[in-house]
Amino acid sequence: MKFATTIRSSGLAISRRANKTNPCLKSLSTTRQFSSDKKHATPTSFATKCASLYHPSAKANRGLAPPIYFGSTYTLDNADHGARLHDKKEAAFTDDDGFVYSRWGSPTNEACAKQIAALEGVDDGNGGTGGTMLFGSGMSGITSALMSVLKTGDHAVFPYTVYGGTHEFLKEFAIHWGIEIDFVDGAGEQGPAAYKAALRENTKVVYCETPANPTCRITDLSGVGKAVDEYYGSREENPNRPWVMCDGTFATPYHSRPLDFEGVDVSIQSCTKYLGGHSDILAGSVSSKSAEFCHGLAKVQKLITAPLNPMDSYLLMRGIRTLDVRMQRHGENALQVAQMLEDHPLIESTFYPGLASHPDNSGGGKDCLVAQAFRSGRDCPEDESIMKQTYGGMIAFIVKGEGDVALERAKKVCEGLRVVNLAVSLGSVESLVEHPASMTHAMIPREDRIAGGLDDGLIRISVGIERASDLVEDLKSSLDTVMEEEREREERSVA
C-alpha cells in the first residue's frame, strides 16, 4: 500500500524518497480528514481509494435538514479516547466525547430522540437528568422498558385493556421468567383505587395506558401516581418504589405528557403511529426524567434490543414536524364521525372522549379526566382562545347484538368500507379501521377481553385527515348496508 503522506521533520524526507522511487505517487496538497487533530493519509492506489471514506466540506453541516448518519462505527482521536468511550456508563444521550458504535447510539437517532424528549417535557428544566431512547418498534420500546426493571420474583400491575402485544409479551414471556402479573380495571375515577388494591411489597412496575387501546377510556394518571406514593413513598424517600409507566400512544405529547403528572416515571410512545404519521416506519420511544432508569434502559437496548436505525430516525423526525397540524385535523374529523356513529341505529355505544356520553367526560373542569388528558397542543392558558379543543383521532364503537351476531356484524361493517382502509395500526394521515376481537386483540382470552370492555362487536377506527364528510358518508353507507342486508334476509326467511 502506497501513500503520499504529509508529515513533519524526518518524515518529510521519507515521503520524498518514496515519491522518487515510485513515480505513480504524487504529492497531494489535500488530505482526507481523519479526526479533529490529525490528518489521515491520502490513498493513491485504486483499491485503497475504493475502500476509503471521503467526506464533504465542513460547511456541509449548514444544510437545513439534519443529515442521515449511516455509519456503524466512528473514528477515534486516540486509544485513550476509545478507552473512555467504552468505560462510560450507558445513558440516553452521548456527551462531548461523541460516539463509538451505532448499537450504543448514533447521531441521527439521537437528534430525533432529543426532539421527542422536548415534546415529552424531559428537558423542561424541572430537575431530571434522563432522556428519550428510540427503538425499532413500539413493542420493542415497551419490552425494553419492562426488561430493564423486572426480574424473577417481581410483581407488576397492568390494566385489562392493555395493548394486545403487551399482553402477549406478559403471557408468553414475563410469567415464564418468574414475574407475577395482576390485571385490573384501571380506567376512570375508580382506577387509582383498583391499582392501589393490587400493590404488593414486591411490585416493581405499575403500568397504565391512556387513552386505552381500543376503548378510549382514560386513566387518572395523577391519582395513580398519588396512590403509589401513598403506598411506598416518593422515589426520593424510597428508591425501591415501583416504576409507574404510561403508554400514551393514542394521545401523543400533543394532548398529554405523562411525565407532567407527579409520580409517573416513564412515558412510552409507539412512534409508528401519530408521531411518524404516514404508515411507513416502525418506531418506538421511551422517555424518563430519571437517569437511573435511562441507564438500565440503555443497557437493555445495547445488549438485547437495538436502537432505531438512521433512516427511520430521519423519517420520524420529518413526521414530527407536522404533528401539531395533523393532530388538530385528526381531532376535528373524529368529532364529526363520532357524532354520526352515536346517532346510528345499528350502534349500541360510541366511545370518543369528545362526546358528552363518554364515561370519563364529566363536562370539563380540573377534575374531569378527559380535560386532563387532552391539552390540544396548548402551552399556556392564553392558548385556549386561539387553539381549538380537540380530542384525538381514535374512536371505538360497538355494534348491536350479542356474541357471534355482534362479531359477524362488526366484520361486515369493516369489510364494507370504501374510503376507510381495513388495516391494523393507527395514527396515520389515512383512516384505518379494525376489529379488535378478530385482529389486534385476538391473542387475549375472551374472558379477559370482555372484562376490559373489548366486546365482540367493538370496532376501532383511526380517523385520518381526509375530508370529514367523505369519512362520515363511507361509515354510514357501510352500516346502512349491513342493516339492509339483514332486513332482506329476514323478509326472505318469512316468505
PDB file of N, CA, C and O in Angstrom, residues 394-459:
ATOM      1  N   MET A 394     -58.945   8.822  17.635  1.00  0.00           N
ATOM      2  CA  MET A 394     -59.322   7.430  17.862  1.00  0.00           C
ATOM      3  C   MET A 394     -60.755   7.304  18.386  1.00  0.00           C
ATOM      4  O   MET A 394     -61.139   7.970  19.348  1.00  0.00           O
ATOM      5  N   ILE A 395     -61.516   6.438  17.739  1.00  0.00           N
ATOM      6  CA  ILE A 395     -62.903   6.175  18.134  1.00  0.00           C
ATOM      7  C   ILE A 395     -63.098   4.672  18.259  1.00  0.00           C
ATOM      8  O   ILE A 395     -62.596   3.893  17.437  1.00  0.00           O
ATOM      9  N   ALA A 396     -63.829   4.257  19.273  1.00  0.00           N
ATOM     10  CA  ALA A 396     -64.265   2.870  19.391  1.00  0.00           C
ATOM     11  C   ALA A 396     -65.786   2.870  19.443  1.00  0.00           C
ATOM     12  O   ALA A 396     -66.389   3.737  20.089  1.00  0.00           O
ATOM     13  N   PHE A 397     -66.417   1.935  18.746  1.00  0.00           N
ATOM     14  CA  PHE A 397     -67.881   1.834  18.817  1.00  0.00           C
ATOM     15  C   PHE A 397     -68.285   0.369  18.768  1.00  0.00           C
ATOM     16  O   PHE A 397     -67.554  -0.480  18.238  1.00  0.00           O
ATOM     17  N   ILE A 398     -69.432   0.070  19.346  1.00  0.00           N
ATOM     18  CA  ILE A 398     -69.911  -1.305  19.456  1.00  0.00           C
ATOM     19  C   ILE A 398     -71.209  -1.445  18.673  1.00  0.00           C
ATOM     20  O   ILE A 398     -72.161  -0.679  18.892  1.00  0.00           O
ATOM     21  N   VAL A 399     -71.243  -2.403  17.754  1.00  0.00           N
ATOM     22  CA  VAL A 399     -72.479  -2.659  17.016  1.00  0.00           C
ATOM     23  C   VAL A 399     -73.412  -3.487  17.905  1.00  0.00           C
ATOM     24  O   VAL A 399     -72.970  -4.220  18.789  1.00  0.00           O
ATOM     25  N   LYS A 400     -74.690  -3.364  17.662  1.00  0.00           N
ATOM     26  CA  LYS A 400     -75.684  -4.072  18.465  1.00  0.00           C
ATOM     27  C   LYS A 400     -75.622  -5.571  18.218  1.00  0.00           C
ATOM     28  O   LYS A 400     -75.217  -6.032  17.161  1.00  0.00           O
ATOM     29  N   GLY A 401     -76.032  -6.328  19.234  1.00  0.00           N
ATOM     30  CA  GLY A 401     -76.039  -7.773  19.119  1.00  0.00           C
ATOM     31  C   GLY A 401     -75.197  -8.413  20.199  1.00  0.00           C
ATOM     32  O   GLY A 401     -74.415  -7.748  20.885  1.00  0.00           O
ATOM     33  N   GLU A 402     -75.348  -9.720  20.347  1.00  0.00           N
ATOM     34  CA  GLU A 402     -74.599 -10.471  21.344  1.00  0.00           C
ATOM     35  C   GLU A 402     -73.759 -11.549  20.678  1.00  0.00           C
ATOM     36  O   GLU A 402     -74.150 -12.114  19.658  1.00  0.00           O
ATOM     37  N   GLY A 403     -72.606 -11.826  21.255  1.00  0.00           N
ATOM     38  CA  GLY A 403     -71.775 -12.944  20.824  1.00  0.00           C
ATOM     39  C   GLY A 403     -71.455 -12.935  19.344  1.00  0.00           C
ATOM     40  O   GLY A 403     -70.998 -11.940  18.776  1.00  0.00           O
ATOM     41  N   ASP A 404     -71.757 -14.081  18.678  1.00  0.00           N
ATOM     42  CA  ASP A 404     -71.411 -14.241  17.272  1.00  0.00           C
ATOM     43  C   ASP A 404     -72.166 -13.287  16.365  1.00  0.00           C
ATOM     44  O   ASP A 404     -71.666 -12.906  15.301  1.00  0.00           O
ATOM     45  N   VAL A 405     -73.361 -12.880  16.775  1.00  0.00           N
ATOM     46  CA  VAL A 405     -74.126 -11.930  15.958  1.00  0.00           C
ATOM     47  C   VAL A 405     -73.375 -10.610  15.862  1.00  0.00           C
ATOM     48  O   VAL A 405     -73.182 -10.045  14.767  1.00  0.00           O
ATOM     49  N   ALA A 406     -72.946 -10.105  17.002  1.00  0.00           N
ATOM     50  CA  ALA A 406     -72.187  -8.850  17.013  1.00  0.00           C
ATOM     51  C   ALA A 406     -70.855  -9.017  16.299  1.00  0.00           C
ATOM     52  O   ALA A 406     -70.405  -8.120  15.573  1.00  0.00           O
ATOM     53  N   LEU A 407     -70.219 -10.173  16.498  1.00  0.00           N
ATOM     54  CA  LEU A 407     -68.919 -10.431  15.872  1.00  0.00           C
ATOM     55  C   LEU A 407     -69.025 -10.347  14.357  1.00  0.00           C
ATOM     56  O   LEU A 407     -68.212  -9.678  13.687  1.00  0.00           O
ATOM     57  N   GLU A 408     -70.028 -11.011  13.780  1.00  0.00           N
ATOM     58  CA  GLU A 408     -70.189 -11.022  12.327  1.00  0.00           C
ATOM     59  C   GLU A 408     -70.617  -9.666  11.797  1.00  0.00           C
ATOM     60  O   GLU A 408     -70.191  -9.249  10.714  1.00  0.00           O
ATOM     61  N   ARG A 409     -71.478  -8.983  12.525  1.00  0.00           N
ATOM     62  CA  ARG A 409     -71.881  -7.644  12.098  1.00  0.00           C
ATOM     63  C   ARG A 409     -70.679  -6.706  12.031  1.00  0.00           C
ATOM     64  O   ARG A 409     -70.516  -5.943  11.075  1.00  0.00           O
ATOM     65  N   ALA A 410     -69.855  -6.762  13.050  1.00  0.00           N
ATOM     66  CA  ALA A 410     -68.691  -5.882  13.094  1.00  0.00           C
ATOM     67  C   ALA A 410     -67.750  -6.157  11.922  1.00  0.00           C
ATOM     68  O   ALA A 410     -67.229  -5.229  11.295  1.00  0.00           O
ATOM     69  N   LYS A 411     -67.542  -7.430  11.624  1.00  0.00           N
ATOM     70  CA  LYS A 411     -66.685  -7.772  10.486  1.00  0.00           C
ATOM     71  C   LYS A 411     -67.241  -7.201   9.191  1.00  0.00           C
ATOM     72  O   LYS A 411     -66.499  -6.655   8.359  1.00  0.00           O
ATOM     73  N   LYS A 412     -68.552  -7.341   8.980  1.00  0.00           N
ATOM     74  CA  LYS A 412     -69.163  -6.860   7.739  1.00  0.00           C
ATOM     75  C   LYS A 412     -69.094  -5.338   7.624  1.00  0.00           C
ATOM     76  O   LYS A 412     -68.907  -4.804   6.525  1.00  0.00           O
ATOM     77  N   VAL A 413     -69.236  -4.651   8.732  1.00  0.00           N
ATOM     78  CA  VAL A 413     -69.126  -3.193   8.699  1.00  0.00           C
ATOM     79  C   VAL A 413     -67.725  -2.796   8.252  1.00  0.00           C
ATOM     80  O   VAL A 413     -67.550  -1.927   7.388  1.00  0.00           O
ATOM     81  N   CYS A 414     -66.718  -3.445   8.815  1.00  0.00           N
ATOM     82  CA  CYS A 414     -65.335  -3.133   8.442  1.00  0.00           C
ATOM     83  C   CYS A 414     -65.075  -3.449   6.972  1.00  0.00           C
ATOM     84  O   CYS A 414     -64.411  -2.686   6.260  1.00  0.00           O
ATOM     85  N   GLU A 415     -65.594  -4.592   6.505  1.00  0.00           N
ATOM     86  CA  GLU A 415     -65.331  -5.031   5.137  1.00  0.00           C
ATOM     87  C   GLU A 415     -66.094  -4.225   4.101  1.00  0.00           C
ATOM     88  O   GLU A 415     -65.740  -4.229   2.917  1.00  0.00           O
ATOM     89  N   GLY A 416     -67.134  -3.509   4.530  1.00  0.00           N
ATOM     90  CA  GLY A 416     -67.953  -2.747   3.587  1.00  0.00           C
ATOM     91  C   GLY A 416     -67.473  -1.326   3.341  1.00  0.00           C
ATOM     92  O   GLY A 416     -68.067  -0.606   2.537  1.00  0.00           O
ATOM     93  N   LEU A 417     -66.412  -0.917   3.984  1.00  0.00           N
ATOM     94  CA  LEU A 417     -65.919   0.459   3.826  1.00  0.00           C
ATOM     95  C   LEU A 417     -65.134   0.608   2.530  1.00  0.00           C
ATOM     96  O   LEU A 417     -64.404  -0.297   2.113  1.00  0.00           O
ATOM     97  N   ARG A 418     -65.260   1.775   1.894  1.00  0.00           N
ATOM     98  CA  ARG A 418     -64.609   2.024   0.611  1.00  0.00           C
ATOM     99  C   ARG A 418     -63.658   3.226   0.643  1.00  0.00           C
ATOM    100  O   ARG A 418     -62.895   3.427  -0.288  1.00  0.00           O
ATOM    101  N   VAL A 419     -63.699   4.030   1.663  1.00  0.00           N
ATOM    102  CA  VAL A 419     -62.752   5.134   1.839  1.00  0.00           C
ATOM    103  C   VAL A 419     -61.793   4.798   2.976  1.00  0.00           C
ATOM    104  O   VAL A 419     -60.574   4.944   2.844  1.00  0.00           O
ATOM    105  N   VAL A 420     -62.337   4.332   4.065  1.00  0.00           N
ATOM    106  CA  VAL A 420     -61.529   3.919   5.212  1.00  0.00           C
ATOM    107  C   VAL A 420     -60.882   2.566   4.892  1.00  0.00           C
ATOM    108  O   VAL A 420     -61.514   1.670   4.328  1.00  0.00           O
ATOM    109  N   ASN A 421     -59.611   2.428   5.239  1.00  0.00           N
ATOM    110  CA  ASN A 421     -58.853   1.216   4.932  1.00  0.00           C
ATOM    111  C   ASN A 421     -58.956   0.189   6.048  1.00  0.00           C
ATOM    112  O   ASN A 421     -58.809   0.530   7.228  1.00  0.00           O
ATOM    113  N   LEU A 422     -59.220  -1.066   5.681  1.00  0.00           N
ATOM    114  CA  LEU A 422     -59.239  -2.160   6.649  1.00  0.00           C
ATOM    115  C   LEU A 422     -57.793  -2.582   6.894  1.00  0.00           C
ATOM    116  O   LEU A 422     -57.172  -3.269   6.073  1.00  0.00           O
ATOM    117  N   ALA A 423     -57.238  -2.161   8.000  1.00  0.00           N
ATOM    118  CA  ALA A 423     -55.827  -2.424   8.307  1.00  0.00           C
ATOM    119  C   ALA A 423     -55.587  -2.157   9.787  1.00  0.00           C
ATOM    120  O   ALA A 423     -56.237  -1.305  10.398  1.00  0.00           O
ATOM    121  N   VAL A 424     -54.632  -2.886  10.353  1.00  0.00           N
ATOM    122  CA  VAL A 424     -54.235  -2.616  11.736  1.00  0.00           C
ATOM    123  C   VAL A 424     -53.366  -1.366  11.762  1.00  0.00           C
ATOM    124  O   VAL A 424     -53.073  -0.771  10.746  1.00  0.00           O
ATOM    125  N   SER A 425     -52.945  -1.004  12.946  1.00  0.00           N
ATOM    126  CA  SER A 425     -52.181   0.213  13.222  1.00  0.00           C
ATOM    127  C   SER A 425     -53.131   1.411  13.259  1.00  0.00           C
ATOM    128  O   SER A 425     -54.353   1.276  13.122  1.00  0.00           O
ATOM    129  N   LEU A 426     -52.573   2.585  13.446  1.00  0.00           N
ATOM    130  CA  LEU A 426     -53.373   3.781  13.650  1.00  0.00           C
ATOM    131  C   LEU A 426     -52.479   5.008  13.547  1.00  0.00           C
ATOM    132  O   LEU A 426     -51.266   4.903  13.429  1.00  0.00           O
ATOM    133  N   GLY A 427     -53.111   6.176  13.571  1.00  0.00           N
ATOM    134  CA  GLY A 427     -52.371   7.423  13.688  1.00  0.00           C
ATOM    135  C   GLY A 427     -51.800   7.968  12.399  1.00  0.00           C
ATOM    136  O   GLY A 427     -51.012   8.911  12.427  1.00  0.00           O
ATOM    137  N   SER A 428     -52.193   7.416  11.262  1.00  0.00           N
ATOM    138  CA  SER A 428     -51.643   7.897  10.004  1.00  0.00           C
ATOM    139  C   SER A 428     -52.579   8.909   9.358  1.00  0.00           C
ATOM    140  O   SER A 428     -53.709   9.119   9.801  1.00  0.00           O
ATOM    141  N   VAL A 429     -52.107   9.529   8.274  1.00  0.00           N
ATOM    142  CA  VAL A 429     -52.921  10.530   7.586  1.00  0.00           C
ATOM    143  C   VAL A 429     -54.142   9.893   6.941  1.00  0.00           C
ATOM    144  O   VAL A 429     -55.156  10.564   6.729  1.00  0.00           O
ATOM    145  N   GLU A 430     -54.063   8.592   6.605  1.00  0.00           N
ATOM    146  CA  GLU A 430     -55.228   7.908   6.041  1.00  0.00           C
ATOM    147  C   GLU A 430     -55.995   7.209   7.160  1.00  0.00           C
ATOM    148  O   GLU A 430     -55.405   6.776   8.148  1.00  0.00           O
ATOM    149  N   SER A 431     -57.301   7.102   6.993  1.00  0.00           N
ATOM    150  CA  SER A 431     -58.136   6.473   8.015  1.00  0.00           C
ATOM    151  C   SER A 431     -58.009   4.957   7.945  1.00  0.00           C
ATOM    152  O   SER A 431     -57.943   4.367   6.866  1.00  0.00           O
ATOM    153  N   LEU A 432     -58.001   4.333   9.129  1.00  0.00           N
ATOM    154  CA  LEU A 432     -57.853   2.879   9.239  1.00  0.00           C
ATOM    155  C   LEU A 432     -58.929   2.343  10.182  1.00  0.00           C
ATOM    156  O   LEU A 432     -59.271   2.984  11.181  1.00  0.00           O
ATOM    157  N   VAL A 433     -59.432   1.163   9.879  1.00  0.00           N
ATOM    158  CA  VAL A 433     -60.431   0.529  10.737  1.00  0.00           C
ATOM    159  C   VAL A 433     -60.009  -0.903  11.005  1.00  0.00           C
ATOM    160  O   VAL A 433     -59.374  -1.551  10.158  1.00  0.00           O
ATOM    161  N   GLU A 434     -60.323  -1.382  12.193  1.00  0.00           N
ATOM    162  CA  GLU A 434     -60.020  -2.780  12.527  1.00  0.00           C
ATOM    163  C   GLU A 434     -61.006  -3.300  13.562  1.00  0.00           C
ATOM    164  O   GLU A 434     -61.679  -2.534  14.253  1.00  0.00           O
ATOM    165  N   HIS A 435     -61.086  -4.644  13.624  1.00  0.00           N
ATOM    166  CA  HIS A 435     -61.977  -5.334  14.543  1.00  0.00           C
ATOM    167  C   HIS A 435     -61.114  -6.038  15.594  1.00  0.00           C
ATOM    168  O   HIS A 435     -60.548  -7.108  15.329  1.00  0.00           O
ATOM    169  N   PRO A 436     -60.948  -5.453  16.782  1.00  0.00           N
ATOM    170  CA  PRO A 436     -60.014  -5.989  17.781  1.00  0.00           C
ATOM    171  C   PRO A 436     -60.235  -7.448  18.139  1.00  0.00           C
ATOM    172  O   PRO A 436     -59.265  -8.197  18.315  1.00  0.00           O
ATOM    173  N   ALA A 437     -61.480  -7.893  18.249  1.00  0.00           N
ATOM    174  CA  ALA A 437     -61.744  -9.265  18.682  1.00  0.00           C
ATOM    175  C   ALA A 437     -61.162 -10.292  17.729  1.00  0.00           C
ATOM    176  O   ALA A 437     -60.789 -11.398  18.139  1.00  0.00           O
ATOM    177  N   SER A 438     -61.071  -9.959  16.448  1.00  0.00           N
ATOM    178  CA  SER A 438     -60.523 -10.906  15.481  1.00  0.00           C
ATOM    179  C   SER A 438     -59.156 -10.488  14.955  1.00  0.00           C
ATOM    180  O   SER A 438     -58.545 -11.229  14.184  1.00  0.00           O
ATOM    181  N   MET A 439     -58.656  -9.326  15.400  1.00  0.00           N
ATOM    182  CA  MET A 439     -57.395  -8.833  14.853  1.00  0.00           C
ATOM    183  C   MET A 439     -56.407  -8.496  15.977  1.00  0.00           C
ATOM    184  O   MET A 439     -55.747  -9.375  16.502  1.00  0.00           O
ATOM    185  N   THR A 440     -56.302  -7.245  16.389  1.00  0.00           N
ATOM    186  CA  THR A 440     -55.220  -6.813  17.284  1.00  0.00           C
ATOM    187  C   THR A 440     -55.277  -7.430  18.673  1.00  0.00           C
ATOM    188  O   THR A 440     -54.248  -7.532  19.352  1.00  0.00           O
ATOM    189  N   HIS A 441     -56.459  -7.810  19.136  1.00  0.00           N
ATOM    190  CA  HIS A 441     -56.583  -8.356  20.492  1.00  0.00           C
ATOM    191  C   HIS A 441     -57.050  -9.814  20.484  1.00  0.00           C
ATOM    192  O   HIS A 441     -57.537 -10.321  21.489  1.00  0.00           O
ATOM    193  N   ALA A 442     -56.894 -10.480  19.340  1.00  0.00           N
ATOM    194  CA  ALA A 442     -57.338 -11.867  19.227  1.00  0.00           C
ATOM    195  C   ALA A 442     -56.552 -12.793  20.143  1.00  0.00           C
ATOM    196  O   ALA A 442     -57.033 -13.872  20.515  1.00  0.00           O
ATOM    197  N   MET A 443     -55.316 -12.391  20.504  1.00  0.00           N
ATOM    198  CA  MET A 443     -54.489 -13.250  21.355  1.00  0.00           C
ATOM    199  C   MET A 443     -54.901 -13.181  22.827  1.00  0.00           C
ATOM    200  O   MET A 443     -54.420 -13.952  23.646  1.00  0.00           O
ATOM    201  N   ILE A 444     -55.793 -12.249  23.186  1.00  0.00           N
ATOM    202  CA  ILE A 444     -56.249 -12.122  24.571  1.00  0.00           C
ATOM    203  C   ILE A 444     -57.439 -13.060  24.789  1.00  0.00           C
ATOM    204  O   ILE A 444     -58.398 -13.032  24.006  1.00  0.00           O
ATOM    205  N   PRO A 445     -57.425 -13.885  25.823  1.00  0.00           N
ATOM    206  CA  PRO A 445     -58.567 -14.760  26.091  1.00  0.00           C
ATOM    207  C   PRO A 445     -59.862 -13.955  26.165  1.00  0.00           C
ATOM    208  O   PRO A 445     -59.879 -12.831  26.679  1.00  0.00           O
ATOM    209  N   ARG A 446     -60.955 -14.524  25.633  1.00  0.00           N
ATOM    210  CA  ARG A 446     -62.210 -13.789  25.526  1.00  0.00           C
ATOM    211  C   ARG A 446     -62.667 -13.238  26.878  1.00  0.00           C
ATOM    212  O   ARG A 446     -63.134 -12.089  26.970  1.00  0.00           O
ATOM    213  N   GLU A 447     -62.508 -14.026  27.946  1.00  0.00           N
ATOM    214  CA  GLU A 447     -62.987 -13.542  29.249  1.00  0.00           C
ATOM    215  C   GLU A 447     -62.192 -12.316  29.710  1.00  0.00           C
ATOM    216  O   GLU A 447     -62.762 -11.380  30.293  1.00  0.00           O
ATOM    217  N   ASP A 448     -60.872 -12.310  29.437  1.00  0.00           N
ATOM    218  CA  ASP A 448     -60.064 -11.144  29.784  1.00  0.00           C
ATOM    219  C   ASP A 448     -60.422  -9.958  28.892  1.00  0.00           C
ATOM    220  O   ASP A 448     -60.448  -8.815  29.346  1.00  0.00           O
ATOM    221  N   ARG A 449     -60.667 -10.246  27.620  1.00  0.00           N
ATOM    222  CA  ARG A 449     -61.015  -9.187  26.674  1.00  0.00           C
ATOM    223  C   ARG A 449     -62.337  -8.521  27.068  1.00  0.00           C
ATOM    224  O   ARG A 449     -62.444  -7.285  27.102  1.00  0.00           O
ATOM    225  N   ILE A 450     -63.332  -9.340  27.384  1.00  0.00           N
ATOM    226  CA  ILE A 450     -64.643  -8.799  27.777  1.00  0.00           C
ATOM    227  C   ILE A 450     -64.523  -8.015  29.086  1.00  0.00           C
ATOM    228  O   ILE A 450     -65.135  -6.956  29.254  1.00  0.00           O
ATOM    229  N   ALA A 451     -63.701  -8.519  30.025  1.00  0.00           N
ATOM    230  CA  ALA A 451     -63.519  -7.834  31.309  1.00  0.00           C
ATOM    231  C   ALA A 451     -62.943  -6.440  31.114  1.00  0.00           C
ATOM    232  O   ALA A 451     -63.220  -5.524  31.894  1.00  0.00           O
ATOM    233  N   GLY A 452     -62.155  -6.278  30.069  1.00  0.00           N
ATOM    234  CA  GLY A 452     -61.562  -4.978  29.783  1.00  0.00           C
ATOM    235  C   GLY A 452     -62.417  -4.095  28.903  1.00  0.00           C
ATOM    236  O   GLY A 452     -61.969  -3.013  28.496  1.00  0.00           O
ATOM    237  N   GLY A 453     -63.645  -4.535  28.590  1.00  0.00           N
ATOM    238  CA  GLY A 453     -64.540  -3.719  27.781  1.00  0.00           C
ATOM    239  C   GLY A 453     -64.401  -3.925  26.288  1.00  0.00           C
ATOM    240  O   GLY A 453     -64.972  -3.164  25.502  1.00  0.00           O
ATOM    241  N   LEU A 454     -63.665  -4.960  25.868  1.00  0.00           N
ATOM    242  CA  LEU A 454     -63.472  -5.219  24.446  1.00  0.00           C
ATOM    243  C   LEU A 454     -64.514  -6.226  23.975  1.00  0.00           C
ATOM    244  O   LEU A 454     -64.254  -7.425  23.856  1.00  0.00           O
ATOM    245  N   ASP A 455     -65.706  -5.723  23.710  1.00  0.00           N
ATOM    246  CA  ASP A 455     -66.822  -6.575  23.315  1.00  0.00           C
ATOM    247  C   ASP A 455     -66.578  -7.205  21.948  1.00  0.00           C
ATOM    248  O   ASP A 455     -65.774  -6.725  21.143  1.00  0.00           O
ATOM    249  N   ASP A 456     -67.340  -8.260  21.660  1.00  0.00           N
ATOM    250  CA  ASP A 456     -67.213  -8.945  20.367  1.00  0.00           C
ATOM    251  C   ASP A 456     -67.525  -8.010  19.205  1.00  0.00           C
ATOM    252  O   ASP A 456     -66.959  -8.145  18.123  1.00  0.00           O
ATOM    253  N   GLY A 457     -68.437  -7.099  19.411  1.00  0.00           N
ATOM    254  CA  GLY A 457     -68.866  -6.206  18.337  1.00  0.00           C
ATOM    255  C   GLY A 457     -68.154  -4.864  18.317  1.00  0.00           C
ATOM    256  O   GLY A 457     -68.595  -3.939  17.627  1.00  0.00           O
ATOM    257  N   LEU A 458     -67.057  -4.749  19.055  1.00  0.00           N
ATOM    258  CA  LEU A 458     -66.358  -3.464  19.112  1.00  0.00           C
ATOM    259  C   LEU A 458     -65.491  -3.264  17.867  1.00  0.00           C
ATOM    260  O   LEU A 458     -64.782  -4.166  17.426  1.00  0.00           O
ATOM    261  N   ILE A 459     -65.561  -2.078  17.302  1.00  0.00           N
ATOM    262  CA  ILE A 459     -64.765  -1.688  16.139  1.00  0.00           C
ATOM    263  C   ILE A 459     -63.947  -0.467  16.523  1.00  0.00           C
ATOM    264  O   ILE A 459     -64.429   0.434  17.215  1.00  0.00           O
TER     265      ILE A 459
END
